[in-house]
């Protein structure tokens, strides 16, 4: 089944058509700059532009950089605060005229990696960290997803929020070498290890492509691997998520709908 996978980030909105049976991208990847300010209206308009670029009329899966509960954005760190409380599934579906299913961007990347990538068949605790404008996290225990963990917002001993100290954007803005940034990121991973003891840590987002440049600064005991899908993991996982949401039976959908109104 072909689904348009979209990764909405703090700096770019990227999409590609994904073959959900294999996890392969069957189109080129198209990227549009995230509008500033990134409000519900401006982001929905760019998403509509992206859908038009692919001449797409089918299902759309969207990874989004916020906690998403039943289609509603609950947080907004690197996007406009006006997203908080917005039903982004309704908003994006209306703007694109396609059924859009939305989830947290790190959750999306994790789903791709657990399905087809580095985490396939991995039991125990897997942590995936996406390194981009923010730091996104997702956990799987024996392959089961714990959604919406927001552990890029953890405060470190130096009093700084992890994502204000060791994200990809911080590396760019402060012009940090891979060594200096790698040491900062290592501090974060060590805190995560002492709190959650993952068996495997997968790294996604932009910096995953440069793993060779900073891996020698990582000292955690867990195995650490770059995502097989590198920074495409979010696109692939969003498409897989849309597929699973769309294949729910009518009864499942009824139950989900009634949960929304609780
Ligand atoms: C957001 C998360 C997101 C991460 C990566 C953080 O600022 O709070 O929801 O997963 O950035 O985009």
XYZ file of C-alpha atoms and ligand atoms in Angstrom:
274
model
C 0.000 0.000 0.000
C 1.361 3.449 -0.938
C 1.005 6.228 1.628
C 2.395 9.768 1.673
C 4.677 10.001 4.717
C 5.402 13.486 6.048
C 7.855 14.612 8.702
C 6.960 18.050 10.046
C 9.971 19.513 11.810
C 10.975 22.804 13.363
C 12.986 23.747 10.252
C 11.701 21.631 7.350
C 8.558 19.799 6.243
C 9.607 16.713 4.284
C 7.533 14.153 2.453
C 7.810 11.093 0.224
C 5.569 8.306 -0.992
C 6.267 5.164 1.033
C 5.618 1.549 0.123
C 4.347 0.352 3.505
C 4.998 -3.331 2.673
C 8.746 -2.745 2.350
C 9.396 0.627 3.997
C 10.957 1.917 0.774
C 10.485 5.433 -0.544
C 9.004 5.081 -4.010
C 9.237 8.773 -4.857
C 11.869 11.420 -4.395
C 11.819 13.294 -1.105
C 10.414 16.811 -1.244
C 11.267 19.398 1.404
C 9.673 22.769 2.072
C 10.989 25.182 4.694
C 8.847 25.270 7.848
C 7.023 28.634 7.758
C 7.885 31.132 10.493
C 5.916 31.592 12.633
C 4.832 27.935 12.418
C 1.154 28.392 13.292
C -1.654 25.898 12.591
C -2.697 27.955 9.556
C 0.768 28.397 8.006
C 1.831 24.778 8.583
C -1.474 23.444 7.195
C -0.945 25.591 4.076
C 2.568 24.189 3.533
C 1.283 20.649 4.054
C -1.367 21.285 1.396
C 1.422 22.523 -0.932
C 3.417 19.345 -0.279
C 0.388 17.134 -0.990
C -0.169 19.062 -4.212
C 3.494 18.589 -5.197
C 2.913 14.820 -5.141
C -0.519 15.211 -6.738
C -1.624 13.043 -3.823
C -5.203 12.030 -3.033
C -4.664 9.057 -0.713
C -3.770 8.526 2.940
C -1.251 10.809 4.627
C 0.764 10.019 7.763
C 2.302 13.021 9.587
C 5.028 13.009 12.188
C 4.710 16.198 14.228
C 7.144 17.730 16.763
C 4.784 17.678 19.753
C 2.923 15.259 21.999
C -0.166 14.190 20.023
C -3.061 12.716 21.934
C -6.067 11.513 19.924
C -5.194 13.848 17.053
C -4.700 16.900 19.306
C -1.344 18.667 19.837
C -0.619 18.936 23.561
C 2.798 20.640 23.517
C 4.653 23.070 21.237
C 8.380 23.549 21.777
C 9.776 24.479 18.352
C 6.504 25.552 16.749
C 3.957 28.237 17.630
C 2.256 27.832 21.020
C -1.041 28.325 19.173
C -0.797 24.620 18.217
C -1.551 23.600 21.795
C -5.069 22.203 21.859
C -5.397 22.214 18.044
C -6.945 19.080 16.526
C -4.217 18.754 13.923
C -5.686 15.640 12.322
C -8.887 17.551 11.492
C -6.968 20.680 10.501
C -4.544 18.858 8.181
C -7.249 16.613 6.699
C -9.361 19.682 5.883
C -6.410 21.590 4.407
C -5.199 18.714 2.207
C -8.572 17.058 1.480
C -6.820 13.767 2.303
C -7.277 11.644 5.430
C -4.314 12.635 7.656
C -3.209 10.614 10.675
C -0.767 12.342 13.016
C 1.657 11.219 15.706
C 4.722 12.509 17.488
C 7.727 12.669 15.125
C 10.041 10.596 17.341
C 7.305 7.962 17.761
C 7.075 7.837 13.962
C 10.839 7.328 13.572
C 10.724 4.600 16.228
C 7.906 2.742 14.479
C 9.946 2.621 11.230
C 13.075 1.387 12.981
C 11.265 -1.262 15.036
C 9.443 -2.506 11.955
C 12.107 -2.508 9.251
C 15.254 -1.043 10.766
C 17.771 -1.359 13.569
C 15.168 -2.388 16.175
C 13.480 -5.146 14.142
C 13.126 -8.235 16.340
C 14.722 -6.496 19.330
C 13.172 -7.459 22.666
C 13.681 -5.624 25.957
C 13.851 -1.854 26.156
C 14.723 0.180 23.071
C 15.161 3.946 23.213
C 15.279 6.006 20.024
C 16.443 9.617 20.187
C 15.904 11.936 17.223
C 18.451 14.714 16.978
C 17.199 17.769 15.133
C 15.783 21.167 16.033
C 14.735 19.516 19.313
C 15.547 16.181 20.933
C 12.746 13.644 20.514
C 12.482 10.365 22.409
C 10.533 7.136 22.108
C 10.604 3.870 24.050
C 9.609 0.360 23.070
C 9.381 -2.518 25.518
C 9.336 -5.870 23.760
C 8.339 -4.021 20.601
C 5.448 -2.119 22.194
C 5.430 1.665 21.852
C 5.096 4.057 24.784
C 3.839 7.199 22.995
C 4.602 10.858 23.654
C 7.577 10.666 25.982
C 9.000 14.200 25.955
C 12.412 13.488 27.416
C 14.294 16.027 25.344
C 12.844 18.386 27.953
C 14.630 16.698 30.841
C 16.747 19.083 32.917
C 20.415 18.172 33.195
C 22.652 18.793 36.235
C 23.924 22.015 34.623
C 20.366 23.373 34.922
C 19.770 23.300 31.156
C 17.046 21.495 29.313
C 18.641 18.629 27.351
C 17.398 19.939 23.991
C 18.760 23.417 24.739
C 22.181 21.861 25.390
C 22.614 18.984 22.964
C 20.196 19.200 20.015
C 21.296 19.435 16.387
C 20.095 23.058 16.273
C 22.282 23.925 19.276
C 25.293 22.378 17.509
C 24.626 24.613 14.488
C 23.846 27.799 16.394
C 26.801 27.502 18.779
C 29.089 26.224 16.007
C 30.151 23.214 18.128
C 32.682 20.707 16.761
C 31.505 17.084 16.604
C 33.773 16.424 19.588
C 32.280 19.162 21.779
C 28.745 18.403 20.742
C 29.351 14.629 21.011
C 30.448 15.068 24.626
C 27.326 17.073 25.410
C 25.121 14.479 23.760
C 26.956 11.760 25.669
C 26.089 13.508 28.950
C 22.441 13.326 27.944
C 22.603 9.664 26.925
C 24.287 8.772 30.208
C 21.457 10.419 32.155
C 18.915 8.508 30.054
C 20.802 5.254 30.639
C 20.880 5.720 34.412
C 17.125 6.401 34.414
C 15.800 3.857 31.915
C 18.480 1.187 31.228
C 17.706 0.574 27.564
C 19.258 -2.470 25.858
C 19.592 -0.613 22.585
C 19.709 3.094 21.758
C 18.941 4.109 18.162
C 19.810 7.596 16.941
C 17.639 9.284 14.309
C 17.344 12.786 12.848
C 19.951 14.795 10.964
C 22.947 13.897 13.174
C 22.375 10.150 12.641
C 24.079 10.577 9.229
C 27.228 11.767 11.008
C 27.406 9.039 13.664
C 30.984 8.155 12.655
C 32.055 11.678 13.625
C 30.879 11.491 17.240
C 30.548 7.818 18.173
C 33.904 7.737 19.957
C 32.556 10.235 22.502
C 29.615 8.030 23.487
C 30.340 6.004 26.632
C 26.999 4.389 27.594
C 26.874 0.631 28.179
C 23.881 0.067 25.893
C 24.481 -0.680 22.203
C 24.163 2.590 20.250
C 23.330 2.486 16.529
C 22.307 5.070 13.946
C 18.831 4.501 12.498
C 18.923 2.311 9.376
C 16.575 4.863 7.784
C 18.752 7.743 9.060
C 16.658 10.909 8.943
C 14.039 9.320 6.634
C 12.777 7.201 9.559
C 10.110 9.776 10.468
C 8.644 9.758 6.950
C 8.513 5.958 6.774
C 7.088 5.557 10.291
C 4.390 8.180 9.733
C 3.212 6.228 6.673
C 3.177 2.952 8.648
C 1.162 4.638 11.388
C -1.431 5.953 8.905
C -1.770 2.455 7.506
C -2.442 0.922 10.901
C -4.921 3.655 11.900
C -6.742 3.340 8.601
C -7.027 -0.429 8.828
C -8.854 -0.287 12.162
C -12.291 -1.833 11.959
C -15.359 0.368 12.304
C -15.763 -0.913 15.867
C -12.141 0.058 16.725
C -12.774 3.517 15.284
C -15.949 3.902 17.329
C -14.020 3.067 20.492
C -11.240 5.511 19.584
C -13.791 8.235 18.807
C -15.550 7.765 22.109
C -12.156 8.033 23.880
C -11.717 11.468 22.345
C -14.806 12.764 24.072
C -14.048 11.343 27.516
C 9.254 18.164 21.075
C 9.013 16.704 20.821
C 9.668 16.279 19.528
C 11.137 16.685 19.512
C 11.781 16.376 18.181
C 10.739 18.451 21.022
O 10.954 19.812 21.215
O 8.752 18.552 22.353
O 7.631 16.436 20.776
O 9.552 14.890 19.372
O 11.261 18.058 19.762
O 11.209 17.082 17.150
